[in-house]
PDB file of C-alpha atoms in Angstrom:
ATOM      1  CA  MET A  24    -158.630 -82.217  15.651  1.00 47.00           C
ATOM      2  CA  LYS A  25    -162.264 -83.077  14.881  1.00 53.00           C
ATOM      3  CA  ARG A  26    -162.090 -86.121  17.129  1.00 61.00           C
ATOM      4  CA  ASN A  27    -160.957 -83.967  19.999  1.00 80.00           C
ATOM      5  CA  SER A  28    -163.765 -81.398  19.595  1.00 85.00           C
ATOM      6  CA  SER A  29    -166.440 -84.096  19.206  1.00 85.00           C
ATOM      7  CA  GLY A  30    -165.093 -85.767  22.341  1.00 86.00           C
ATOM      8  CA  ARG A  31    -165.450 -82.502  24.230  1.00 91.00           C
ATOM      9  CA  ILE A  32    -169.003 -82.113  23.007  1.00 93.00           C
ATOM     10  CA  LEU A  33    -169.795 -85.632  24.182  1.00 92.00           C
ATOM     11  CA  VAL A  34    -168.317 -84.941  27.637  1.00 91.00           C
ATOM     12  CA  LEU A  35    -170.290 -81.687  27.892  1.00 93.00           C
ATOM     13  CA  ALA A  36    -173.506 -83.437  26.797  1.00 94.00           C
ATOM     14  CA  ARG A  37    -172.959 -86.186  29.382  1.00 94.00           C
ATOM     15  CA  GLY A  38    -172.360 -83.586  32.087  1.00 95.00           C
ATOM     16  CA  ALA A  39    -175.464 -81.638  31.083  1.00 96.00           C
ATOM     17  CA  ALA A  40    -177.564 -84.817  31.117  1.00 96.00           C
ATOM     18  CA  MET A  41    -176.291 -85.783  34.587  1.00 96.00           C
ATOM     19  CA  ALA A  42    -176.916 -82.259  35.896  1.00 97.00           C
ATOM     20  CA  LEU A  43    -180.440 -82.399  34.473  1.00 98.00           C
ATOM     21  CA  VAL A  44    -181.110 -85.764  36.146  1.00 97.00           C
ATOM     22  CA  ALA A  45    -179.805 -84.484  39.502  1.00 97.00           C
ATOM     23  CA  LEU A  46    -181.885 -81.328  39.197  1.00 98.00           C
ATOM     24  CA  LEU A  47    -184.965 -83.361  38.271  1.00 98.00           C
ATOM     25  CA  LEU A  48    -184.490 -85.561  41.355  1.00 98.00           C
ATOM     26  CA  LEU A  49    -184.167 -82.548  43.643  1.00 98.00           C
ATOM     27  CA  VAL A  50    -187.161 -80.732  42.156  1.00 98.00           C
ATOM     28  CA  ALA A  51    -189.312 -83.871  42.414  1.00 98.00           C
ATOM     29  CA  GLY A  52    -188.252 -84.392  46.040  1.00 98.00           C
ATOM     30  CA  PHE A  53    -188.990 -80.771  46.923  1.00 98.00           C
ATOM     31  CA  TRP A  54    -192.345 -80.829  45.143  1.00 97.00           C
ATOM     32  CA  SER A  55    -193.329 -84.061  46.847  1.00 97.00           C
ATOM     33  CA  SER A  56    -192.377 -82.666  50.265  1.00 97.00           C
ATOM     34  CA  TRP A  57    -193.970 -79.270  49.735  1.00 96.00           C
ATOM     35  CA  GLY A  58    -197.429 -80.827  49.304  1.00 92.00           C
ATOM     36  CA  THR A  59    -197.446 -81.566  53.036  1.00 92.00           C
ATOM     37  CA  ALA A  60    -194.844 -79.148  54.381  1.00 95.00           C
ATOM     38  CA  GLN A  61    -196.709 -76.062  53.190  1.00 95.00           C
ATOM     39  CA  HIS A  62    -199.517 -76.771  55.646  1.00 94.00           C
ATOM     40  CA  ILE A  63    -197.032 -76.961  58.524  1.00 93.00           C
ATOM     41  CA  MET A  64    -194.746 -74.089  57.582  1.00 93.00           C
ATOM     42  CA  LEU A  65    -197.488 -71.693  56.434  1.00 92.00           C
ATOM     43  CA  SER A  66    -200.035 -72.631  59.078  1.00 87.00           C
ATOM     44  CA  LYS A  67    -201.125 -69.135  60.058  1.00 87.00           C
ATOM     45  CA  GLY A  68    -204.883 -68.807  59.590  1.00 85.00           C
ATOM     46  CA  ARG A  69    -205.458 -72.553  59.423  1.00 89.00           C
ATOM     47  CA  GLU A  70    -207.339 -74.723  61.892  1.00 91.00           C
ATOM     48  CA  HIS A  71    -205.064 -76.101  64.615  1.00 92.00           C
ATOM     49  CA  GLY A  72    -206.105 -78.760  67.069  1.00 92.00           C
ATOM     50  CA  THR A  73    -205.605 -82.280  68.328  1.00 93.00           C
ATOM     51  CA  LEU A  74    -206.590 -85.552  66.733  1.00 93.00           C
ATOM     52  CA  ALA A  75    -207.430 -88.553  68.898  1.00 93.00           C
ATOM     53  CA  VAL A  76    -206.807 -91.544  66.622  1.00 94.00           C
ATOM     54  CA  THR A  77    -209.562 -94.156  67.006  1.00 93.00           C
ATOM     55  CA  ARG A  78    -209.212 -96.328  63.909  1.00 93.00           C
ATOM     56  CA  CYS A  79    -206.552 -97.146  61.310  1.00 92.00           C
ATOM     57  CA  ASP A  80    -206.939 -98.704  57.863  1.00 91.00           C
ATOM     58  CA  ASP A  81    -204.225 -99.632  55.379  1.00 91.00           C
ATOM     59  CA  ASP A  82    -203.450 -96.050  54.271  1.00 92.00           C
ATOM     60  CA  THR A  83    -205.220 -93.682  56.667  1.00 93.00           C
ATOM     61  CA  CYS A  84    -206.189 -93.277  60.280  1.00 94.00           C
ATOM     62  CA  THR A  85    -209.291 -91.482  61.532  1.00 95.00           C
ATOM     63  CA  GLY A  86    -210.371 -89.952  64.779  1.00 94.00           C
ATOM     64  CA  ALA A  87    -212.090 -87.126  66.621  1.00 91.00           C
ATOM     65  CA  TYR A  88    -210.730 -83.635  66.117  1.00 91.00           C
ATOM     66  CA  THR A  89    -210.739 -81.013  68.860  1.00 89.00           C
ATOM     67  CA  PRO A  90    -209.843 -77.474  67.712  1.00 91.00           C
ATOM     68  CA  LYS A  91    -207.587 -75.186  69.768  1.00 90.00           C
ATOM     69  CA  ALA A  92    -209.382 -71.996  68.708  1.00 81.00           C
ATOM     70  CA  PRO A  93    -213.127 -71.450  68.373  1.00 82.00           C
ATOM     71  CA  ALA A  94    -214.067 -73.688  65.468  1.00 79.00           C
ATOM     72  CA  PRO A  95    -216.505 -76.532  64.989  1.00 76.00           C
ATOM     73  CA  ASP A  96    -215.549 -79.938  66.377  1.00 72.00           C
ATOM     74  CA  ARG A  97    -215.320 -82.577  63.718  1.00 78.00           C
ATOM     75  CA  ALA A  98    -216.435 -86.103  64.406  1.00 76.00           C
ATOM     76  CA  GLN A  99    -214.079 -87.656  61.893  1.00 89.00           C
ATOM     77  CA  VAL A 100    -210.796 -86.330  60.535  1.00 93.00           C
ATOM     78  CA  THR A 101    -208.300 -88.420  58.574  1.00 94.00           C
ATOM     79  CA  ILE A 102    -204.518 -88.431  58.652  1.00 94.00           C
ATOM     80  CA  GLU A 103    -202.031 -90.360  56.529  1.00 91.00           C
ATOM     81  CA  LYS A 104    -200.912 -93.522  58.284  1.00 89.00           C
ATOM     82  CA  SER A 105    -197.260 -93.646  59.311  1.00 84.00           C
ATOM     83  CA  VAL A 106    -195.168 -95.397  61.924  1.00 79.00           C
ATOM     84  CA  ALA A 107    -195.979 -92.649  64.461  1.00 80.00           C
ATOM     85  CA  VAL A 108    -199.746 -92.625  63.917  1.00 87.00           C
ATOM     86  CA  LYS A 109    -201.331 -95.434  65.903  1.00 86.00           C
ATOM     87  CA  LYS A 110    -204.710 -96.138  67.421  1.00 89.00           C
ATOM     88  CA  GLY A 111    -205.053 -94.502  70.839  1.00 91.00           C
ATOM     89  CA  ARG A 112    -202.547 -91.676  70.259  1.00 91.00           C
ATOM     90  CA  THR A 113    -203.385 -87.987  70.386  1.00 93.00           C
ATOM     91  CA  LEU A 114    -201.516 -85.806  67.895  1.00 93.00           C
ATOM     92  CA  ASP A 115    -201.192 -82.054  67.349  1.00 93.00           C
ATOM     93  CA  VAL A 116    -202.424 -81.387  63.821  1.00 94.00           C
ATOM     94  CA  VAL A 117    -203.388 -78.675  61.368  1.00 94.00           C
ATOM     95  CA  LEU A 118    -206.209 -79.220  58.866  1.00 93.00           C
ATOM     96  CA  LYS A 119    -205.701 -78.790  55.156  1.00 92.00           C
ATOM     97  CA  PRO A 120    -207.955 -75.933  54.006  1.00 90.00           C
ATOM     98  CA  GLY A 121    -211.411 -77.029  52.872  1.00 86.00           C
ATOM     99  CA  THR A 122    -210.903 -80.689  53.789  1.00 89.00           C
ATOM    100  CA  ALA A 123    -211.128 -83.040  56.741  1.00 90.00           C
ATOM    101  CA  GLU A 124    -207.496 -84.126  56.215  1.00 94.00           C
ATOM    102  CA  ALA A 125    -205.005 -83.448  58.981  1.00 94.00           C
ATOM    103  CA  VAL A 126    -201.246 -83.014  58.887  1.00 95.00           C
ATOM    104  CA  ARG A 127    -199.102 -83.562  61.971  1.00 94.00           C
ATOM    105  CA  THR A 128    -197.423 -80.397  63.269  1.00 93.00           C
ATOM    106  CA  GLY A 129    -194.449 -79.722  65.488  1.00 90.00           C
ATOM    107  CA  PRO A 130    -190.851 -80.779  64.933  1.00 92.00           C
ATOM    108  CA  ALA A 131    -191.748 -84.396  64.174  1.00 90.00           C
ATOM    109  CA  GLY A 132    -194.403 -83.444  61.628  1.00 92.00           C
ATOM    110  CA  GLY A 133    -192.153 -80.870  60.003  1.00 93.00           C
ATOM    111  CA  LEU A 134    -189.268 -83.290  59.624  1.00 94.00           C
ATOM    112  CA  TYR A 135    -191.555 -86.078  58.398  1.00 93.00           C
ATOM    113  CA  ALA A 136    -192.938 -83.769  55.693  1.00 94.00           C
ATOM    114  CA  TRP A 137    -189.424 -83.275  54.274  1.00 96.00           C
ATOM    115  CA  VAL A 138    -188.550 -87.008  54.086  1.00 96.00           C
ATOM    116  CA  PRO A 139    -189.066 -87.168  50.279  1.00 97.00           C
ATOM    117  CA  LEU A 140    -186.528 -84.361  49.850  1.00 98.00           C
ATOM    118  CA  GLY A 141    -184.056 -86.246  52.057  1.00 97.00           C
ATOM    119  CA  GLY A 142    -184.398 -89.326  49.853  1.00 97.00           C
ATOM    120  CA  ALA A 143    -184.032 -87.208  46.729  1.00 98.00           C
ATOM    121  CA  LEU A 144    -180.830 -85.681  48.127  1.00 98.00           C
ATOM    122  CA  LEU A 145    -179.394 -89.164  48.687  1.00 97.00           C
ATOM    123  CA  LEU A 146    -180.276 -90.242  45.141  1.00 97.00           C
ATOM    124  CA  ALA A 147    -178.981 -87.004  43.643  1.00 98.00           C
ATOM    125  CA  ALA A 148    -175.716 -87.453  45.552  1.00 98.00           C
ATOM    126  CA  LEU A 149    -175.084 -90.638  43.567  1.00 97.00           C
ATOM    127  CA  VAL A 150    -175.644 -88.812  40.298  1.00 97.00           C
ATOM    128  CA  ILE A 151    -173.558 -85.817  41.390  1.00 97.00           C
ATOM    129  CA  GLY A 152    -170.649 -87.964  42.542  1.00 97.00           C
ATOM    130  CA  GLY A 153    -170.734 -90.635  39.860  1.00 94.00           C
ATOM    131  CA  GLY A 154    -171.985 -88.735  36.836  1.00 93.00           C
ATOM    132  CA  LEU A 155    -170.646 -85.251  37.428  1.00 95.00           C
ATOM    133  CA  ARG A 156    -167.562 -86.279  39.422  1.00 94.00           C
ATOM    134  CA  LEU A 157    -168.186 -83.565  42.029  1.00 96.00           C
ATOM    135  CA  THR A 158    -167.348 -85.649  45.078  1.00 97.00           C
ATOM    136  CA  ARG A 159    -167.390 -82.909  47.713  1.00 97.00           C
ATOM    137  CA  LEU A 160    -170.799 -81.689  46.599  1.00 97.00           C
ATOM    138  CA  ALA A 161    -172.021 -85.288  46.474  1.00 98.00           C
ATOM    139  CA  TRP A 162    -170.852 -85.971  50.026  1.00 98.00           C
ATOM    140  CA  GLY A 163    -172.516 -82.753  51.162  1.00 98.00           C
ATOM    141  CA  ALA A 164    -175.833 -83.657  49.532  1.00 98.00           C
ATOM    142  CA  ALA A 165    -175.669 -87.181  50.948  1.00 98.00           C
ATOM    143  CA  GLY A 166    -174.845 -85.826  54.408  1.00 98.00           C
ATOM    144  CA  VAL A 167    -177.754 -83.382  54.397  1.00 98.00           C
ATOM    145  CA  GLY A 168    -180.166 -86.005  53.047  1.00 98.00           C
ATOM    146  CA  GLY A 169    -179.014 -88.622  55.533  1.00 97.00           C
ATOM    147  CA  ALA A 170    -179.186 -86.166  58.430  1.00 98.00           C
ATOM    148  CA  LEU A 171    -182.726 -85.200  57.450  1.00 97.00           C
ATOM    149  CA  LEU A 172    -183.841 -88.832  57.291  1.00 96.00           C
ATOM    150  CA  LEU A 173    -182.131 -89.674  60.587  1.00 97.00           C
ATOM    151  CA  ALA A 174    -183.608 -86.637  62.370  1.00 96.00           C
ATOM    152  CA  SER A 175    -187.069 -87.545  61.083  1.00 94.00           C
ATOM    153  CA  PHE A 176    -186.660 -91.125  62.262  1.00 93.00           C
ATOM    154  CA  LEU A 177    -185.525 -90.025  65.727  1.00 94.00           C
ATOM    155  CA  ALA A 178    -188.285 -87.385  66.051  1.00 91.00           C
ATOM    156  CA  LEU A 179    -191.069 -89.823  65.241  1.00 82.00           C
TER     157      LEU A 179
END
């Protein structure tokens, strides 16, 4: 009888550990995405404009910023380099408050901001399916994560 109860405790502990790992993956993916997505989703009262990319380095691209509303023009604004940000392109952006850093807006920028969450959903799906043995939930998480990554890829 003691073997049976200790076996149950071990199964419950394994399930709790797997649930904790899946939750940690999802929270980290959300937190990583929210750092950029908050500027796109909560953009009311922030500086909106266009960025004409003139130069790209290894990690960032810079260019001239033209505001849409009355605000000072900025000679140099930076944006994180990605596959969609190239020299010569003009992008709709919003500036992070108090900085000269821009974040791409619109559907492509919004989807790109949530890419870390899409990857976290795919990783969590492995833990949910393999560790927790919740296959339907795992397929759902993988489907949502994959759809988010695919939509971001197609939008860029």
